[in-house]
Short mmCIF file of C-alpha atoms in Angstrom, two decimals:
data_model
loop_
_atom_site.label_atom_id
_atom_site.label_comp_id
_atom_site.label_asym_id
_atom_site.label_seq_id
_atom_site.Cartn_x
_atom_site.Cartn_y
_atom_site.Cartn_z
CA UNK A 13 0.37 4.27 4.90
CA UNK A 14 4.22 4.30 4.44
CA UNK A 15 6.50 3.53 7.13
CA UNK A 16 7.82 6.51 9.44
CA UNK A 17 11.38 7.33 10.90
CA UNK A 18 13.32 5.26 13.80
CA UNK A 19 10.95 2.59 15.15
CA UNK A 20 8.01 3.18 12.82
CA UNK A 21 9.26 0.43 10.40
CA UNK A 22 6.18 -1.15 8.84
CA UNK A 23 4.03 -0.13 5.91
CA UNK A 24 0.29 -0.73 6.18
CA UNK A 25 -2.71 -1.29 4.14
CA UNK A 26 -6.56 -0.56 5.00
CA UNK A 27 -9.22 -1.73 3.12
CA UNK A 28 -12.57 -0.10 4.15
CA UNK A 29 -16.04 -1.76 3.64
CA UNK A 30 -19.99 -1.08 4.29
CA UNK A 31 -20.27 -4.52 5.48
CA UNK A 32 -21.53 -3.82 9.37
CA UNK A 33 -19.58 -6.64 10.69
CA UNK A 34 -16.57 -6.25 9.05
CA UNK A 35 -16.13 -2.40 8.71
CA UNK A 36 -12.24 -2.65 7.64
CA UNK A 37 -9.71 -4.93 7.42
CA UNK A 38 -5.74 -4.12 8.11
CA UNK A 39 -2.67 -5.73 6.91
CA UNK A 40 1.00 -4.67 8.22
CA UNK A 41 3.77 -5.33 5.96
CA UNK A 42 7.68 -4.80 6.03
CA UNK A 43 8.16 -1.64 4.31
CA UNK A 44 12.10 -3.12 2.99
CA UNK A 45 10.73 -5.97 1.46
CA UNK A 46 7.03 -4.80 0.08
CA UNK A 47 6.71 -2.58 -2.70
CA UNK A 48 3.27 -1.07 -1.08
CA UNK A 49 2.74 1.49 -3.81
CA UNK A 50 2.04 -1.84 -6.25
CA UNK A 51 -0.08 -3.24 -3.84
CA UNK A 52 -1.66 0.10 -3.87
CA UNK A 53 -2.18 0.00 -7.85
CA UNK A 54 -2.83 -3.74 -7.83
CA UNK A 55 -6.08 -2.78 -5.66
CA UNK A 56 -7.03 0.19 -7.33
CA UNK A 57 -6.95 -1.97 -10.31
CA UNK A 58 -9.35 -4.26 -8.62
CA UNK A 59 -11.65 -1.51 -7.32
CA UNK A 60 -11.59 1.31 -9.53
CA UNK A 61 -11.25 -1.00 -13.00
CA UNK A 62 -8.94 -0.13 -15.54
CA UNK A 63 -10.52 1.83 -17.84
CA UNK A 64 -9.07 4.59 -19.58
CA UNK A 65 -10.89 7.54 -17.73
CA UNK A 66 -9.09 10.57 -19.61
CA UNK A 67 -9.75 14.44 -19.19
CA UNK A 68 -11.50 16.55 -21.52
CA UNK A 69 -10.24 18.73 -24.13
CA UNK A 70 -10.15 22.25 -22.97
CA UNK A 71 -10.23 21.39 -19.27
CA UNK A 72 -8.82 23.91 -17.16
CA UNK A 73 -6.44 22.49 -14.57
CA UNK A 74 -5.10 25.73 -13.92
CA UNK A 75 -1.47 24.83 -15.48
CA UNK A 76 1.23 27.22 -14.82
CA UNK A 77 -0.42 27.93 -12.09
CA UNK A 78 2.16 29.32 -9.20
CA UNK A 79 1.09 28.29 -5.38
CA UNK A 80 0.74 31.00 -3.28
CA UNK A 81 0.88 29.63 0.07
CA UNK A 82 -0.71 32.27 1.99
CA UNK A 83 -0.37 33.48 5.29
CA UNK A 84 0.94 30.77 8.19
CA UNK A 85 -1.96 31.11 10.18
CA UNK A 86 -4.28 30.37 7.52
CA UNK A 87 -2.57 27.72 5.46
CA UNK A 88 -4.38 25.00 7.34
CA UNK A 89 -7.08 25.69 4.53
CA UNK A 90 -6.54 24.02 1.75
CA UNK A 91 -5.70 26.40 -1.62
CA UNK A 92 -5.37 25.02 -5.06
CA UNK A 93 -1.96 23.76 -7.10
CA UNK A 94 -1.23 23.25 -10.82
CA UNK A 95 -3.27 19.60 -11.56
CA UNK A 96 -1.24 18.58 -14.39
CA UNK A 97 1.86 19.21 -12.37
CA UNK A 98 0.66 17.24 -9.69
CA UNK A 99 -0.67 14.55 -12.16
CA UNK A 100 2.99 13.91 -13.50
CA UNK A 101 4.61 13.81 -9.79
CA UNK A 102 1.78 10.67 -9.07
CA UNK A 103 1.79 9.17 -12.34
CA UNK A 104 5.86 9.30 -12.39
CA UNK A 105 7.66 9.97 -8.86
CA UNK A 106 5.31 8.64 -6.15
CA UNK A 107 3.00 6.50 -8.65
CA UNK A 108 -0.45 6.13 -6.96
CA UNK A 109 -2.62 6.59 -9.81
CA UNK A 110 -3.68 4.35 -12.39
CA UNK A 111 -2.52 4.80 -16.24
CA UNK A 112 -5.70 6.09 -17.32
CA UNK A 113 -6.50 7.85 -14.55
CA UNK A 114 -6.16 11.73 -14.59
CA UNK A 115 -5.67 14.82 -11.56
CA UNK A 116 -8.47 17.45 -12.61
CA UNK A 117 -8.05 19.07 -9.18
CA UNK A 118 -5.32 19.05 -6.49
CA UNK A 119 -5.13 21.28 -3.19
CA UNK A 120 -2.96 21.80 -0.59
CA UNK A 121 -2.83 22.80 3.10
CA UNK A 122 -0.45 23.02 5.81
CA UNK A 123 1.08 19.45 4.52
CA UNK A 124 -1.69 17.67 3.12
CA UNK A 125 -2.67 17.58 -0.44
CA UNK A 126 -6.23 16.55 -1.48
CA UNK A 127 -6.72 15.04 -5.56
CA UNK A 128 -9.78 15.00 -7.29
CA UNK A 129 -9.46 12.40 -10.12
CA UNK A 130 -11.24 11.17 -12.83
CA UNK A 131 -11.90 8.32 -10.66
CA UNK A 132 -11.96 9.21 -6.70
CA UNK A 133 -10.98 11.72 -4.07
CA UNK A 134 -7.47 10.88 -2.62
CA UNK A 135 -6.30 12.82 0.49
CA UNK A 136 -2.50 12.27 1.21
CA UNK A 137 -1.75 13.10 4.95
CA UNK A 138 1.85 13.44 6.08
CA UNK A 139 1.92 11.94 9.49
CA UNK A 140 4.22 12.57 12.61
CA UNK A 141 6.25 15.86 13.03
CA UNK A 142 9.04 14.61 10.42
CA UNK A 143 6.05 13.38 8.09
CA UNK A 144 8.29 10.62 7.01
CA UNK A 145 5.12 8.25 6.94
CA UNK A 146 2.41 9.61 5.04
CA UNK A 147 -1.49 8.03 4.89
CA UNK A 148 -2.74 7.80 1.03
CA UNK A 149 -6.63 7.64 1.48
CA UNK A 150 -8.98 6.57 -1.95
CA UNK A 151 -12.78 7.10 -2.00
CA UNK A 152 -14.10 6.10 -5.34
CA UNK A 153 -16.50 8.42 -6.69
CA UNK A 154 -19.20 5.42 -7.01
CA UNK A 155 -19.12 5.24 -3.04
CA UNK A 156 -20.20 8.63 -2.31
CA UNK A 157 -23.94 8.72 -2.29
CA UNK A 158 -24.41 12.72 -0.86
CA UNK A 159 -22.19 16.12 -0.66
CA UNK A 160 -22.41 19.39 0.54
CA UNK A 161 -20.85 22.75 0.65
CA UNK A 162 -20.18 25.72 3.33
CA UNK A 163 -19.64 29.29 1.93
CA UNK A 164 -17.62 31.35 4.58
CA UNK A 165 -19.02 33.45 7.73
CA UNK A 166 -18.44 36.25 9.58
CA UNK A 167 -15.74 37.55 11.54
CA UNK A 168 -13.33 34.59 12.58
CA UNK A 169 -14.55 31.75 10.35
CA UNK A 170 -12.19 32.18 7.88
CA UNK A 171 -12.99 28.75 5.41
CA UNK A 172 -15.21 27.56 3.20
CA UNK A 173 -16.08 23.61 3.15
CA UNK A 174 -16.86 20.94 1.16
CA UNK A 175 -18.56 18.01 2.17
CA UNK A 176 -19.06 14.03 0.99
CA UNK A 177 -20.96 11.54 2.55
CA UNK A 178 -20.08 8.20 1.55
CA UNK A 179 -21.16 4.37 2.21
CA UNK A 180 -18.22 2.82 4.37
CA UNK A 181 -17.66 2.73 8.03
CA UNK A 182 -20.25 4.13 9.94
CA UNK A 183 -20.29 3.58 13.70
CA UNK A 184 -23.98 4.07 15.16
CA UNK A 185 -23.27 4.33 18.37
CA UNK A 186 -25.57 3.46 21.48
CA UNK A 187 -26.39 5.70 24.76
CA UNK A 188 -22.71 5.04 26.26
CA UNK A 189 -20.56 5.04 22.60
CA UNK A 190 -21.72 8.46 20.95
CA UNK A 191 -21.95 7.42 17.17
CA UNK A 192 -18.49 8.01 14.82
CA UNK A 193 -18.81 8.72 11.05
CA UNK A 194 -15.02 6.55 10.46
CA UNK A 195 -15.09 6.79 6.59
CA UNK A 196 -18.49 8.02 5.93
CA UNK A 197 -17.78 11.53 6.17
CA UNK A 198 -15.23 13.84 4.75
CA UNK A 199 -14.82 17.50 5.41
CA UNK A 200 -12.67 19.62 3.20
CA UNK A 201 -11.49 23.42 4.49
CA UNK A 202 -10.92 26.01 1.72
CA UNK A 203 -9.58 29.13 1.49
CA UNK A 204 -12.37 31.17 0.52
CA UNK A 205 -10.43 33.76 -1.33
CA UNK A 206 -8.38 31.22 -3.90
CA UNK A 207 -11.43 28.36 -4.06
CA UNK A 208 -14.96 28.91 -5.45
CA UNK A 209 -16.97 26.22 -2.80
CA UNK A 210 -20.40 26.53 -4.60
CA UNK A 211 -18.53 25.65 -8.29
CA UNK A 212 -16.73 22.99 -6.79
CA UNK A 213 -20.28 21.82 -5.53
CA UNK A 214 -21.64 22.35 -9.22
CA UNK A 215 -18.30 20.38 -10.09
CA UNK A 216 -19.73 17.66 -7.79
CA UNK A 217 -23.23 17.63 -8.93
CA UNK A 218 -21.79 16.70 -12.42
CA UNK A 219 -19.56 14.32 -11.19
CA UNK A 220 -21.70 12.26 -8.70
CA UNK A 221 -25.12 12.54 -10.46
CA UNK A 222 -24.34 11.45 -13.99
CA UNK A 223 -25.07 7.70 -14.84
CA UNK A 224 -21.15 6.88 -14.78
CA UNK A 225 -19.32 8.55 -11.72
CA UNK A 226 -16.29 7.27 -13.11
CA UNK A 227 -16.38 9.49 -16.37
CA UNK A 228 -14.76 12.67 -16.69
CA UNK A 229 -16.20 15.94 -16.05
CA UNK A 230 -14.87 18.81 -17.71
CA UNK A 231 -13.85 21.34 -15.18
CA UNK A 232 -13.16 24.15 -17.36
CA UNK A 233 -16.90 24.79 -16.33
CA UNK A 234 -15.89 25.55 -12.82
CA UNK A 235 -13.68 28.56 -12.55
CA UNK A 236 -11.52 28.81 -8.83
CA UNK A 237 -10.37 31.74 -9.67
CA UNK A 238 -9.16 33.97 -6.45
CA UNK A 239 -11.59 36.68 -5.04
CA UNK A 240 -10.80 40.07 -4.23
CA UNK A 241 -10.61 40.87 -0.25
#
């Protein structure tokens, strides 16, 4: 997580494990005198490998593709951006991902953006009301072990959801301390209209329950095309 406005000066790293005892581990570092996107890559490098993981020939990662923001009220679900626009910006201008690594789908909601790589999920959460310090959150694909997906309902449930279940950071909890999913659960909101849920779970299905997690999936298969109202 970068470093926020006035007294929000340091820059902080989280490493999250499934070790019971030792759930996560948290360094603080001066932002003027770390380079933390480095550190970032230097432990992606460690965790992820660095193998070239390209995308597929023909993959559609809907370039050209113009945002269309959508109504206030309902921008909190997320709605899908241009992934090879997105994979420039984070290869060149804020460089999280690895060299080989690709974007095959990026969203976006209120402020935060959500990746799907050819190696993990990312979700990139601008904090504060400035969002001057923003959170940069990686789940390798090999650490999600189950996922699900939500079509919409009636009346006022206007999103659809995708969900992964991974291996880190799971409190239990007792009959005082009601148990706390920490890491081991993510929940994504949709907008129903611009995102296809149940191809982004066949998207998943290829992804997670092949051999490799780590190889590429073509998503030209998986069309998130908008829906008529």
């Amino acid at each position: 997580q970068t470093a926020g406005a006035v007294l929000d000066r340091d820059a902080e790293l989280i490493l999250f494990t499934n070790i019971r005892s030792l759930p996560w581990w948290r360094q603080d570092f001066r932002q003027s005198a770390v380079d933390l996107m480095a550190i970032q890559r230097y432990i992606s490098d460690r965790v992820l490998g660095v193998d070239h993981a390209p995308v597929q020939a023909g993959v559609d990662r809907k370039e050209g593709h113009v945002d269309p923001k959508t109504s206030w009220l309902f921008r909190d679900n997320q709605r899908p951006l241009d992934a090879t626009e997105i994979d420039q910006f984070y290869h060149n201008v804020v460089p999280i991902l690895q060299e080989g690594e690709h974007v095959e789908f990026a969203f976006k909601g209120r402020r935060d953006v959500t990746l799907f790589t050819t190696k993990r999920f990312i979700d990139i959460d601008p904090k504060g009301i400035t969002g001057t310090s923003i959170e940069y959150k990686s789940v390798p694909w090999k650490t999600v072990l189950g996922f699900g997906a939500k079509t919409q309902g009636a009346f006022l449930d206007n999103d659809a959801e995708v969900m992964l279940y991974t291996d880190m950071m799971y409190y239990p909890g007792s009959d005082d301390n009601p148990d706390r999913p920490g890491m081991s659960y993510f929940e994504i909101d949709f907008n129903p209209k611009l995102v296809d849920v149940i191809a982004m779970k066949f998207y998943l299905a290829k992804k997670l329950l092949q051999n490799d997690p780590t190889m590429p999936v073509d998503p030209s298969t998986f069309v998130l095309t908008p829906k008529d109202d």
